[in-house]
PDB file of C-alpha atoms and ligand atoms in Angstrom:
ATOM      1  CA  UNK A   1       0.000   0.000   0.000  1.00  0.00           C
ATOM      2  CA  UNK A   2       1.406   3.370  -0.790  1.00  0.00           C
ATOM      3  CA  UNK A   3       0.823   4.961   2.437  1.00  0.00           C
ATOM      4  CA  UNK A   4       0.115   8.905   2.115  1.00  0.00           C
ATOM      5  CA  UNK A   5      -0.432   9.827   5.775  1.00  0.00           C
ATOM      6  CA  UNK A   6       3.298  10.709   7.098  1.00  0.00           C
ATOM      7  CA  UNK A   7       4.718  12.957   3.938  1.00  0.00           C
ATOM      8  CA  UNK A   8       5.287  16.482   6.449  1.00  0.00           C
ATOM      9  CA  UNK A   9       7.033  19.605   5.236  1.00  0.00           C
ATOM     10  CA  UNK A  10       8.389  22.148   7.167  1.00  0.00           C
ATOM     11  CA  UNK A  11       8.395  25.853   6.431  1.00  0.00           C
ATOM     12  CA  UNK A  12       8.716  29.087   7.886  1.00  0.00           C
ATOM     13  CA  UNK A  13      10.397  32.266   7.849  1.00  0.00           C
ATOM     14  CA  UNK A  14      14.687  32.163   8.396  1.00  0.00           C
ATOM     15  CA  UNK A  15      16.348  31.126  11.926  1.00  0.00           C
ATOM     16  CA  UNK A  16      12.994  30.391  13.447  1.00  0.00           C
ATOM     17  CA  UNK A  17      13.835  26.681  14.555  1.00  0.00           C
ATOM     18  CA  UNK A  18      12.549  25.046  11.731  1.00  0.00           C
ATOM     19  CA  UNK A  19      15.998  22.450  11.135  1.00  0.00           C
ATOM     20  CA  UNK A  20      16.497  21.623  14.804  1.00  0.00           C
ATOM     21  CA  UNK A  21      12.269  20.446  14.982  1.00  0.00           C
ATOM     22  CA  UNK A  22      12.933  18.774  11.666  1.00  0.00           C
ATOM     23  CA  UNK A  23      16.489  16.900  13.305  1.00  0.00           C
ATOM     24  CA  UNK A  24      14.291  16.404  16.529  1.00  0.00           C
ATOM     25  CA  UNK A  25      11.234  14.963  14.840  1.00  0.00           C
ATOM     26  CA  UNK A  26      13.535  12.341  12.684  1.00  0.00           C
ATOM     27  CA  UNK A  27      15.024  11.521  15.991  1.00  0.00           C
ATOM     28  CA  UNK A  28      11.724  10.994  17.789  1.00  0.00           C
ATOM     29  CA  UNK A  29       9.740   9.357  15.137  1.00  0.00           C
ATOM     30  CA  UNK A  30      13.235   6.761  14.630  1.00  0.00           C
ATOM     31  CA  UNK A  31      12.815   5.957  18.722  1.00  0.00           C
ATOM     32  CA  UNK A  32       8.954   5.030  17.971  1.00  0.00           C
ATOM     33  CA  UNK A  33       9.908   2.855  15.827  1.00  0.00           C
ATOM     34  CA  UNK A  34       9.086   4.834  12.396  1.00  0.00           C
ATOM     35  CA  UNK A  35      11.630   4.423   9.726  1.00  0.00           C
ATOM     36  CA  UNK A  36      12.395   8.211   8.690  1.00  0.00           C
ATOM     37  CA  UNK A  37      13.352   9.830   5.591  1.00  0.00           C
ATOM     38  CA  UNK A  38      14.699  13.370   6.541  1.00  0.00           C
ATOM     39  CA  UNK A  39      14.936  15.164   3.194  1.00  0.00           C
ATOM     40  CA  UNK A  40      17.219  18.479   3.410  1.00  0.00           C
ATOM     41  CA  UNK A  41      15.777  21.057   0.840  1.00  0.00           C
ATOM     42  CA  UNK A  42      18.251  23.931   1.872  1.00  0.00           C
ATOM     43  CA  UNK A  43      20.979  24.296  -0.648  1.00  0.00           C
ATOM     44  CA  UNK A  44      22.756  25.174   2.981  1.00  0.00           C
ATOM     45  CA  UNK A  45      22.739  21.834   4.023  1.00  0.00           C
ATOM     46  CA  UNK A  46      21.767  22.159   7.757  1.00  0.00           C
ATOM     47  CA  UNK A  47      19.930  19.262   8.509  1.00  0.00           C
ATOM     48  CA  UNK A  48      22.855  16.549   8.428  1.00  0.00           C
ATOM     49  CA  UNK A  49      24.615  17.866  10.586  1.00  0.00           C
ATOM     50  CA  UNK A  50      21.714  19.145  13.201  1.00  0.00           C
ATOM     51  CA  UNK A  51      20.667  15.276  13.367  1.00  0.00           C
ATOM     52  CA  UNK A  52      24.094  14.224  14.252  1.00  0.00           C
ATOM     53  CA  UNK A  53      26.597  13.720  11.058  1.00  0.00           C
ATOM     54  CA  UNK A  54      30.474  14.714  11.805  1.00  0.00           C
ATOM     55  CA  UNK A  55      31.399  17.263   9.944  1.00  0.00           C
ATOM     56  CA  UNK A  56      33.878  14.813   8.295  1.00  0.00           C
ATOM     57  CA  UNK A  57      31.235  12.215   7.301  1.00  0.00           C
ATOM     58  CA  UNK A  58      29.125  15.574   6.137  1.00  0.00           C
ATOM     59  CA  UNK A  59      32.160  15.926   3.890  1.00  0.00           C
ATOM     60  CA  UNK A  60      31.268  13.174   1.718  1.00  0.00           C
ATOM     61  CA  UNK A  61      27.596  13.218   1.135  1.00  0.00           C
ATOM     62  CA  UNK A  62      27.025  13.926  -2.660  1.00  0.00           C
ATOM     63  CA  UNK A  63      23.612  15.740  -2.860  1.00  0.00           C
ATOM     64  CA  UNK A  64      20.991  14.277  -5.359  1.00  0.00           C
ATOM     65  CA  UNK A  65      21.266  17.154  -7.507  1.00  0.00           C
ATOM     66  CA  UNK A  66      25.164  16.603  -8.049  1.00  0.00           C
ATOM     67  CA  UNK A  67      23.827  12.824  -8.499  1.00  0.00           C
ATOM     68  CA  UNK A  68      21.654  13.814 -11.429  1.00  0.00           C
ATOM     69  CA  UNK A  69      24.535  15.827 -12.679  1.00  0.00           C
ATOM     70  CA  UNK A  70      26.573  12.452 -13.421  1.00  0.00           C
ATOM     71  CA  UNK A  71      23.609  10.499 -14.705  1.00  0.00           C
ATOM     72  CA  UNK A  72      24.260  13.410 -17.225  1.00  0.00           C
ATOM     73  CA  UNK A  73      27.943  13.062 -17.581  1.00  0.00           C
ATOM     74  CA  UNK A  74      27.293   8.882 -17.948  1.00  0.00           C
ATOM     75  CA  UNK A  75      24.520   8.940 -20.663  1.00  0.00           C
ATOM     76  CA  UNK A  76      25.060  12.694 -21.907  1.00  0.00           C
ATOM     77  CA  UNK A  77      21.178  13.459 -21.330  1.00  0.00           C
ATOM     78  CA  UNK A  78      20.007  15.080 -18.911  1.00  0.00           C
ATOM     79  CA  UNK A  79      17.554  12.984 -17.331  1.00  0.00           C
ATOM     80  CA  UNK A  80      14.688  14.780 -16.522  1.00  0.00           C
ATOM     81  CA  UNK A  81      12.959  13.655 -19.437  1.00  0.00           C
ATOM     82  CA  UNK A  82      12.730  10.289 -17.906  1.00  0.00           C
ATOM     83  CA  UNK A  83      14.051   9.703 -14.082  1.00  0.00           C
ATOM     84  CA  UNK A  84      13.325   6.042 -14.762  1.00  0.00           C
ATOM     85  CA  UNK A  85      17.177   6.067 -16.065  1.00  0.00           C
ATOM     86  CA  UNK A  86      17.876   6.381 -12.349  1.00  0.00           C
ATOM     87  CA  UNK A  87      15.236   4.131 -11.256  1.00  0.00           C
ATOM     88  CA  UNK A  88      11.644   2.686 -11.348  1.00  0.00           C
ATOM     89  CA  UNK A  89       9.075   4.763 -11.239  1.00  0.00           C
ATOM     90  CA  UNK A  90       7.936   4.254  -7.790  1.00  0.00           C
ATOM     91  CA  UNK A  91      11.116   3.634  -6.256  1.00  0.00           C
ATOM     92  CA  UNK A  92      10.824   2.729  -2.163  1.00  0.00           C
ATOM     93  CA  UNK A  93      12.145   4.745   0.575  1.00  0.00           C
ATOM     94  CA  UNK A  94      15.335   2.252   0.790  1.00  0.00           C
ATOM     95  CA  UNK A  95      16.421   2.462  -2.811  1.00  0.00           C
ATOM     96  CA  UNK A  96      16.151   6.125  -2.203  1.00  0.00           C
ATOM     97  CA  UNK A  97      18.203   5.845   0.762  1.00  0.00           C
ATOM     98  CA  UNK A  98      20.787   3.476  -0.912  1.00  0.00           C
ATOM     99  CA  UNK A  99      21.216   5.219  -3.847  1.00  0.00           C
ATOM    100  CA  UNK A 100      21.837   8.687  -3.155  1.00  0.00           C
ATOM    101  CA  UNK A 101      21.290   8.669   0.701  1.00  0.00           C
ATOM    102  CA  UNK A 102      23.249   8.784   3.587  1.00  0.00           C
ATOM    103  CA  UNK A 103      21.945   6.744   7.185  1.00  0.00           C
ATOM    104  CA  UNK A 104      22.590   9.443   9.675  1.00  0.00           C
ATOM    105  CA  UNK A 105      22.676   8.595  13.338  1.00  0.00           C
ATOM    106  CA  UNK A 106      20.828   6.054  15.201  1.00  0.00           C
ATOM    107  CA  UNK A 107      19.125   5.424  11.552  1.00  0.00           C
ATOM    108  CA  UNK A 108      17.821   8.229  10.399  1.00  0.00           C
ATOM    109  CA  UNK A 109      18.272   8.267   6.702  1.00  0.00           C
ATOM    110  CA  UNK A 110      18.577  11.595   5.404  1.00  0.00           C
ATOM    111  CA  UNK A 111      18.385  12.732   1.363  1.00  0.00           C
ATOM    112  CA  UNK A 112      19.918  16.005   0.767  1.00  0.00           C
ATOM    113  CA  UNK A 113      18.487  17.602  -2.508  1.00  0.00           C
ATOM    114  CA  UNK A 114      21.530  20.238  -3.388  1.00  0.00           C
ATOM    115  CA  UNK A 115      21.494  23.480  -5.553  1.00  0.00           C
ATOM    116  CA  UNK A 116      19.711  23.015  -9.020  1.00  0.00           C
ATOM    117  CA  UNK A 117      22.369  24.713 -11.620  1.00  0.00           C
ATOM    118  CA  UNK A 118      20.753  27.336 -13.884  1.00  0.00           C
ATOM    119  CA  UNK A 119      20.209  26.195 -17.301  1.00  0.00           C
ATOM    120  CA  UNK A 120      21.071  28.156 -20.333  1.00  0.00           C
ATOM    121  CA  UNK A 121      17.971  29.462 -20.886  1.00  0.00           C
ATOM    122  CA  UNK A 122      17.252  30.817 -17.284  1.00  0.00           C
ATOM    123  CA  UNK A 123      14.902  28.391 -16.586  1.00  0.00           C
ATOM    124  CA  UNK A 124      14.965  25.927 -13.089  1.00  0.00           C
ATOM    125  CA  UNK A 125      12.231  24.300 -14.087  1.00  0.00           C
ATOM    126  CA  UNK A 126      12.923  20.781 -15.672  1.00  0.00           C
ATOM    127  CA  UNK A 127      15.590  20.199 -13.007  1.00  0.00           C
ATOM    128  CA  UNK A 128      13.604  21.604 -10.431  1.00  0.00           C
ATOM    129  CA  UNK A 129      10.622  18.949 -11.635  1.00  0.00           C
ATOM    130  CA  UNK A 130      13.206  16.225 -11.705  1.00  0.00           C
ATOM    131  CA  UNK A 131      14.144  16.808  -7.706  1.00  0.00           C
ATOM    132  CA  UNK A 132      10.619  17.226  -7.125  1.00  0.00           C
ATOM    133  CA  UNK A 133       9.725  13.753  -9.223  1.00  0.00           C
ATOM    134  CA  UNK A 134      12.282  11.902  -7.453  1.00  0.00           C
ATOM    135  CA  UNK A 135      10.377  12.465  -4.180  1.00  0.00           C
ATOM    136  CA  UNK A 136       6.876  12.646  -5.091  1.00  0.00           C
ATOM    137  CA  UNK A 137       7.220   8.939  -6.203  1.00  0.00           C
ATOM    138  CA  UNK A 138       8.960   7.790  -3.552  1.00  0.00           C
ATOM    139  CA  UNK A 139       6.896   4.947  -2.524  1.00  0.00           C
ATOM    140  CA  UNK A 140       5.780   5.270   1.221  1.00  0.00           C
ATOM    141  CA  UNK A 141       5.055   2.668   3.616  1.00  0.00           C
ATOM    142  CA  UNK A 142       3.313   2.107   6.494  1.00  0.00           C
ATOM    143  CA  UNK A 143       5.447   3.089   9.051  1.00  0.00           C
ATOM    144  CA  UNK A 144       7.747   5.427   6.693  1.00  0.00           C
ATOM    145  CA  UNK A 145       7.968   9.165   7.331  1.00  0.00           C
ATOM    146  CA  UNK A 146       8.926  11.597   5.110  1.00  0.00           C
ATOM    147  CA  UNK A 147      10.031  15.263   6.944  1.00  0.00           C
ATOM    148  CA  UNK A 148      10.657  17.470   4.815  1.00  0.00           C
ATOM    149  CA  UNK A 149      13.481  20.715   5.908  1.00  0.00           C
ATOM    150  CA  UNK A 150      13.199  23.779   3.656  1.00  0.00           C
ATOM    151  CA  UNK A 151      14.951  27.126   2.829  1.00  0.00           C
ATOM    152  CA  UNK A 152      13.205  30.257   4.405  1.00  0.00           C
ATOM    153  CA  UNK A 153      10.310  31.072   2.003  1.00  0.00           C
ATOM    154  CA  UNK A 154       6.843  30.867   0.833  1.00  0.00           C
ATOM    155  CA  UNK A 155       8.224  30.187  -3.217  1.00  0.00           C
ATOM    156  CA  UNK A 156       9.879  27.063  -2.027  1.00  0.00           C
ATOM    157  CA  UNK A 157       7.232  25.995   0.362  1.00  0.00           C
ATOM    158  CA  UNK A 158       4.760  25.941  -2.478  1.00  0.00           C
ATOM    159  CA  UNK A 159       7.408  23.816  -4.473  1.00  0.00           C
ATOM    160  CA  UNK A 160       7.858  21.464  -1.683  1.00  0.00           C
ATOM    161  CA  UNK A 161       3.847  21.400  -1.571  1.00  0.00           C
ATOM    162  CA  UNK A 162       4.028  20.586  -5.215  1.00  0.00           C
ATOM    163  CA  UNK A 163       5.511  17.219  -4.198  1.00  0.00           C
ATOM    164  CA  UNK A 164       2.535  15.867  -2.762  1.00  0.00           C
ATOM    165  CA  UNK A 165       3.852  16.457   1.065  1.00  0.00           C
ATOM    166  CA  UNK A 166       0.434  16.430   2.937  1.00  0.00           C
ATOM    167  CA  UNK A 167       1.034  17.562   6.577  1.00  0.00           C
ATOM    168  CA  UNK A 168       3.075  21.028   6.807  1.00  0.00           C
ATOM    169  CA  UNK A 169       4.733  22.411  10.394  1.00  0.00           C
ATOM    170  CA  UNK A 170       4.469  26.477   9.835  1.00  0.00           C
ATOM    171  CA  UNK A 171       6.990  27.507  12.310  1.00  0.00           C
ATOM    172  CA  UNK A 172       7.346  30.991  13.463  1.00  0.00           C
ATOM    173  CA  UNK A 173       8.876  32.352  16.037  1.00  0.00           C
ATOM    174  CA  UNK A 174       6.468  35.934  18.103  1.00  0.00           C
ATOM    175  CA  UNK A 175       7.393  38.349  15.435  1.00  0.00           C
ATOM    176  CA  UNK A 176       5.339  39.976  13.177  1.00  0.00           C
ATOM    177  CA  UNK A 177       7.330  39.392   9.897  1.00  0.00           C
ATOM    178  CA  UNK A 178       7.631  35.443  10.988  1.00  0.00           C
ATOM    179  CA  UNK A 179       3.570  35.317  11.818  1.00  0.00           C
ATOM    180  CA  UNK A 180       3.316  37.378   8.375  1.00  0.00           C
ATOM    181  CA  UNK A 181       5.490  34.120   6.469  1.00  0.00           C
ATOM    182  CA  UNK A 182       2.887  31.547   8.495  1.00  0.00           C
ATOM    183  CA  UNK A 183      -0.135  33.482   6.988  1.00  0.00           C
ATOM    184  CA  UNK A 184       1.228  33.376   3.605  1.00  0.00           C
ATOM    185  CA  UNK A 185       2.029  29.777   3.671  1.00  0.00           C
ATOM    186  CA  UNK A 186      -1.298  28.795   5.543  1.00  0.00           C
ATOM    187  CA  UNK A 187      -2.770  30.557   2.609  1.00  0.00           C
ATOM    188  CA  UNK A 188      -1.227  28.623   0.332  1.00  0.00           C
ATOM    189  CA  UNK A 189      -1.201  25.524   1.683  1.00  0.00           C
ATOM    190  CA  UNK A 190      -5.068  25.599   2.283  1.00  0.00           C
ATOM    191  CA  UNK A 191      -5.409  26.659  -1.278  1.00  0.00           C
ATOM    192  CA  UNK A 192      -3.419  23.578  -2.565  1.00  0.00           C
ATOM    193  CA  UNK A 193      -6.294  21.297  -0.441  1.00  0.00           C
ATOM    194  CA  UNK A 194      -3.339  20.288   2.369  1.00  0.00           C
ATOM    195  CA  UNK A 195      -5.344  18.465   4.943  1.00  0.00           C
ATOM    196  CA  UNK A 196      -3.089  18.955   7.822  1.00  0.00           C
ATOM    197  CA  UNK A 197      -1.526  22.535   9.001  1.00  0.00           C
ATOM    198  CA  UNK A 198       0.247  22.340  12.197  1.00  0.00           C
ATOM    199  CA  UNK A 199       1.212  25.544  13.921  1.00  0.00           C
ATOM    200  CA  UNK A 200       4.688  25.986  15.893  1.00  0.00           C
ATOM    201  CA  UNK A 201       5.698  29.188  17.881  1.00  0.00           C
ATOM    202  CA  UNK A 202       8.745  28.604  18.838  1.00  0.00           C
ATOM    203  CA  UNK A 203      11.060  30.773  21.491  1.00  0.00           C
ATOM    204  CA  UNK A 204       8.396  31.616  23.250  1.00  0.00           C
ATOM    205  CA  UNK A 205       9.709  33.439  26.608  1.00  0.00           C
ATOM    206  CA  UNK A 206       6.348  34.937  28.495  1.00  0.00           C
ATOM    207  CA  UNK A 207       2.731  34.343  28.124  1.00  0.00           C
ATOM    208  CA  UNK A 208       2.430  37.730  26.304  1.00  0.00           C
ATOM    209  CA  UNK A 209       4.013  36.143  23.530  1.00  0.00           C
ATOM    210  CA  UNK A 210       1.386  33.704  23.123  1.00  0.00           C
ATOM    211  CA  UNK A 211      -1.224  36.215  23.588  1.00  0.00           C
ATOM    212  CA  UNK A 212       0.452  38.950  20.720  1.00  0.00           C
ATOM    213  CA  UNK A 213       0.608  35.862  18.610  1.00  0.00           C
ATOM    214  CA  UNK A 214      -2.556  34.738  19.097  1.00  0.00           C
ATOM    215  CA  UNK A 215      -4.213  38.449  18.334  1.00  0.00           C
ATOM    216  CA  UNK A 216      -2.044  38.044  15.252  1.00  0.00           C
ATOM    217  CA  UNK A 217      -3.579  35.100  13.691  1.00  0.00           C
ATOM    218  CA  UNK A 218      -6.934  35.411  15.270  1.00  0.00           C
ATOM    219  CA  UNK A 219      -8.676  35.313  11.828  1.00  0.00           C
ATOM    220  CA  UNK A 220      -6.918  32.413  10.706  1.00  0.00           C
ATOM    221  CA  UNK A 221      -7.616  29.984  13.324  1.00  0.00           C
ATOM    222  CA  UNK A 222      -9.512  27.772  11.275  1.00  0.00           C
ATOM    223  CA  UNK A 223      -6.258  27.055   8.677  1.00  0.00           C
ATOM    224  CA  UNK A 224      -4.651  25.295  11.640  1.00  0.00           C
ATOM    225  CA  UNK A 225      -4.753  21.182  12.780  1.00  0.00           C
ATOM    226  CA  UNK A 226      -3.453  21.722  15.911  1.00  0.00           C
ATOM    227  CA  UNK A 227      -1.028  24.915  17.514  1.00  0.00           C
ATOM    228  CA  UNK A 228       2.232  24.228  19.560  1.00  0.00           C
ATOM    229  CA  UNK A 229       4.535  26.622  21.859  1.00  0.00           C
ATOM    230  CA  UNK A 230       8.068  25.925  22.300  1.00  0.00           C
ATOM    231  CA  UNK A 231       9.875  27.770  24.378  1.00  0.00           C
ATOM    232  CA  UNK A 232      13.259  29.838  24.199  1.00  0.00           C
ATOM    233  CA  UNK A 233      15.783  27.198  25.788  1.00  0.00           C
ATOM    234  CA  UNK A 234      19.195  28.700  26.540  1.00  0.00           C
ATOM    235  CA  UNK A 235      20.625  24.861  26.190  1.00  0.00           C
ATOM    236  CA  UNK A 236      20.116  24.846  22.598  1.00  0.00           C
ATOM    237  CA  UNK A 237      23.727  26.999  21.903  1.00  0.00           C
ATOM    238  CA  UNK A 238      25.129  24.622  24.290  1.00  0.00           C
ATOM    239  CA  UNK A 239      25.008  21.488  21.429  1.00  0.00           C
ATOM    240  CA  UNK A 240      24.549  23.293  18.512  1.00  0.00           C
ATOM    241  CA  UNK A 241      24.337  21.760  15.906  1.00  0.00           C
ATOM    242  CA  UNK A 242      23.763  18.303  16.975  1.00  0.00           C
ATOM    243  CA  UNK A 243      20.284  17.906  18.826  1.00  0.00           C
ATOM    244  CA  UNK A 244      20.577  14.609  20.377  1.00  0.00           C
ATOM    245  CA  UNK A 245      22.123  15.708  23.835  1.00  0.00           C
ATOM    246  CA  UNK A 246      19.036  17.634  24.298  1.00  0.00           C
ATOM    247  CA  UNK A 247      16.984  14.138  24.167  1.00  0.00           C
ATOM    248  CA  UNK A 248      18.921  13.324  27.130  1.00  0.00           C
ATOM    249  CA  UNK A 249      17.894  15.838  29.102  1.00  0.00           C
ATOM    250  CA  UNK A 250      14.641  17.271  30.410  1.00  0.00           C
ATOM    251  CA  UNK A 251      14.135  19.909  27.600  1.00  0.00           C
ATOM    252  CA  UNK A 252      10.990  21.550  27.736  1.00  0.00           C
ATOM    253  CA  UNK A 253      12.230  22.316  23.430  1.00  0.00           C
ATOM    254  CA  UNK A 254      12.390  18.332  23.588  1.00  0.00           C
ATOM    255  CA  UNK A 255       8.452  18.317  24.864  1.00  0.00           C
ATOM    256  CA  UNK A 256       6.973  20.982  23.055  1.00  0.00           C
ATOM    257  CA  UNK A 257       8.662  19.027  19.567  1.00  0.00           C
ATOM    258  CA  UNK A 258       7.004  15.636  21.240  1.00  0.00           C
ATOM    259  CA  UNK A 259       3.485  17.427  21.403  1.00  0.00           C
ATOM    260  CA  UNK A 260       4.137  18.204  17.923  1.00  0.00           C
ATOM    261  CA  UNK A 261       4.880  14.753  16.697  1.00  0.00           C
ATOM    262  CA  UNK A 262       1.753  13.182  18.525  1.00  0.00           C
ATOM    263  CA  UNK A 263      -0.446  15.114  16.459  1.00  0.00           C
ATOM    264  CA  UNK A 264       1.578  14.594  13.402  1.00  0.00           C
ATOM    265  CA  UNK A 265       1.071  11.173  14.404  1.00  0.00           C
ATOM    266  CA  UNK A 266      -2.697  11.104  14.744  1.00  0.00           C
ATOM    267  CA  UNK A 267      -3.467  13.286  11.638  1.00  0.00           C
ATOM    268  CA  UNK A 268      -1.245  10.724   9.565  1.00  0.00           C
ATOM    269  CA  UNK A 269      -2.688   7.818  11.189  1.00  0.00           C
ATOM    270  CA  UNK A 270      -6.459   9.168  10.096  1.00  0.00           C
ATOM    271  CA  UNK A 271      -5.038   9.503   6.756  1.00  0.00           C
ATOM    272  CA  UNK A 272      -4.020   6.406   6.761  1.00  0.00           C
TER     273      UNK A 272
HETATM  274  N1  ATP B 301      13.450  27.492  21.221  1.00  0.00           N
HETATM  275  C1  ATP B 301      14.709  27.861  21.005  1.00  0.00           C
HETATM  276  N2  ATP B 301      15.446  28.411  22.007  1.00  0.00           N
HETATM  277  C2  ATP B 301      16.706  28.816  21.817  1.00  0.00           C
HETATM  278  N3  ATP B 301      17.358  28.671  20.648  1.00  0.00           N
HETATM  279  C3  ATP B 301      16.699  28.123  19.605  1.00  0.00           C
HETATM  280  C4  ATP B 301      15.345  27.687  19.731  1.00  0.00           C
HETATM  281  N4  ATP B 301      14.966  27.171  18.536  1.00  0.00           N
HETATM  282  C5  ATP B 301      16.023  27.272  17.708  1.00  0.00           C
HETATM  283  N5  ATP B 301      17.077  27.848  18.344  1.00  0.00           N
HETATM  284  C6  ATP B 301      18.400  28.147  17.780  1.00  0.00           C
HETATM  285  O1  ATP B 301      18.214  29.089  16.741  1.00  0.00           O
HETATM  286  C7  ATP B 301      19.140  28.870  15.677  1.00  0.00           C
HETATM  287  C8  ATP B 301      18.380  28.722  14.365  1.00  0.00           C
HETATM  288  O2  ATP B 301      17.655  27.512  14.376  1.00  0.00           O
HETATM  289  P1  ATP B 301      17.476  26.639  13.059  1.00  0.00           P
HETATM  290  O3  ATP B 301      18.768  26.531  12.319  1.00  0.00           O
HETATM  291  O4  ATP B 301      16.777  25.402  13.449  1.00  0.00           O
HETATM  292  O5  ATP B 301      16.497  27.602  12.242  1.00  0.00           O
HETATM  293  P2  ATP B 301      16.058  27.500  10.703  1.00  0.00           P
HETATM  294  O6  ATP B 301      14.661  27.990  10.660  1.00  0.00           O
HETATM  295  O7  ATP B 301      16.330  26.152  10.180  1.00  0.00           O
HETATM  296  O8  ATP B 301      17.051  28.563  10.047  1.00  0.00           O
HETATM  297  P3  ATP B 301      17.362  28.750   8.463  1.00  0.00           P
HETATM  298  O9  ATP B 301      16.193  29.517   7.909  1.00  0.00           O
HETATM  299  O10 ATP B 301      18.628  29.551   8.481  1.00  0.00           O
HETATM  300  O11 ATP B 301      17.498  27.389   7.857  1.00  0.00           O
HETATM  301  C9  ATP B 301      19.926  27.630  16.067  1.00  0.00           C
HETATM  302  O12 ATP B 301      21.143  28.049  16.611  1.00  0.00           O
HETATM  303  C10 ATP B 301      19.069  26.954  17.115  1.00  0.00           C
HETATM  304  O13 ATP B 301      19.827  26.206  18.032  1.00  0.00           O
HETATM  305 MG1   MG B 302      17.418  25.553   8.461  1.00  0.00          MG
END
């Protein structure tokens, strides 16, 4: 069965949080026994590392993108008329992972998608469709998860969207120009018929946050699954990048991001 439920993106204006509750949630959906696909979108290439990869072993991973690149150089076509030169059509989560994957830490595999060169004539498009093929086919099943880390940006949140993702974590942090991104996106993203729209405000330090974000959004209420505060948590600077120390401790970050993953859980359950 190709299972739908557990495809999740997440978006959101820059430095609000939203690779460390990606690296978390890979991390807490492996320890539940989910087998996770953590998908790096940013041409930065945070998420490796935030899960747990050395910066050595980071050295080496060879982003799909670059992969394409020497299907190209092999066959002399570029292949996004036809990806089935790389593989079938519906290829599974572990050819995925085997073929241009790394397994990260305590098993999370992670797929990073790299920069898309500019073609001669300007356009991203073909390649851009190509990337976006490779992971709207990926064949999910039951418990598989697919999270999703993007760049800062409503443009490539609607890309990602594009890719049939259909749970998305808005994650803002109580300013008005990161609540402004979360509108956008919710727009969007209710627009494109996503069923699920989680909410995260994350570095929250007082309960007047909650309440200035709260008058914020008050007319778009009804766009959200389920909301979720995180708090500001000094220890995060402490083991940056890697977030796994924080699993060992009793991180109120850690809880919030648990919250988060229970509803994830539920929506993609009912979605079966
Ligand atoms: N609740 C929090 N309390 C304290 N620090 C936090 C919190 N959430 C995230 N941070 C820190 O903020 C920084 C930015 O977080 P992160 O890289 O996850 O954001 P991002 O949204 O992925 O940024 P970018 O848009 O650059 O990819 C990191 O150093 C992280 O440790
Ligand atoms: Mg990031």
């Amino acid at each position: 069965m190709n299972h739908q439920g557990f495809r999740v993106v997440i978006t959101g204006k820059g430095g609000v949080g939203k690779t460390t509750i990606t690296s978390l949630l890979s991390h807490l959906f492996t320890a539940r026994g989910y087998s996770v696909l953590a998908v790096d979108e940013d041409p930065q290439m945070n998420l490796p590392y935030a899960i747990g990869v050395t910066p050595k072993e980071g050295e080496s991973i060879i982003p799909l993108s670059k992969n394409l690149d020497y299907v190209e150089e092999k066959t002399g076509a570029r292949p996004y008329s036809g990806y089935g030169l790389m593989f079938s059509l519906n290829p599974d989560v572990s050819d995925v992972v085997e073929r241009f994957g790394v397994k990260g830490p305590d098993g999370v595999n992670i797929l990073v998608m790299g920069t898309v060169q500019k073609a001669a004539t300007g356009c991203l498009c073909p390649e851009n469709s190509l990337l976006d093929a490779v992971i709207r086919h990926i064949n999910l099943r039951e418990g598989e998860v697919i999270l999703m880390d993007t760049q800062a940006g409503v443009e490539h949140f609607g890309r990602a969207l594009a890719k049939g993702f259909n749970q998305a974590v808005l994650v803002a942090d109580p300013t008005f120009n990161a609540i402004e991104v979360v509108k956008h996106s919710a727009i969007l993203a209710r627009e494109l018929d996503i069923p699920d729209i989680h909410l995260v405000i994350n570095r929250v330090r007082s309960p007047g946050d909650i309440t200035k974000v709260n008058g914020m959004l008050a007319e778009y209420e009804d766009l959200f699954s389920g909301k979720h505060y995180i708090p500001y948590d000094e220890m995060m600077l402490l083991y940056d990048p890697d977030v796994r120390p924080l699993l060992e401790e009793e991180s109120e970050f850690v809880d919030g991001v648990r919250e988060l993953l229970i509803s994830l859980e539920m929506h993609g359950l009912m979605r079966g």
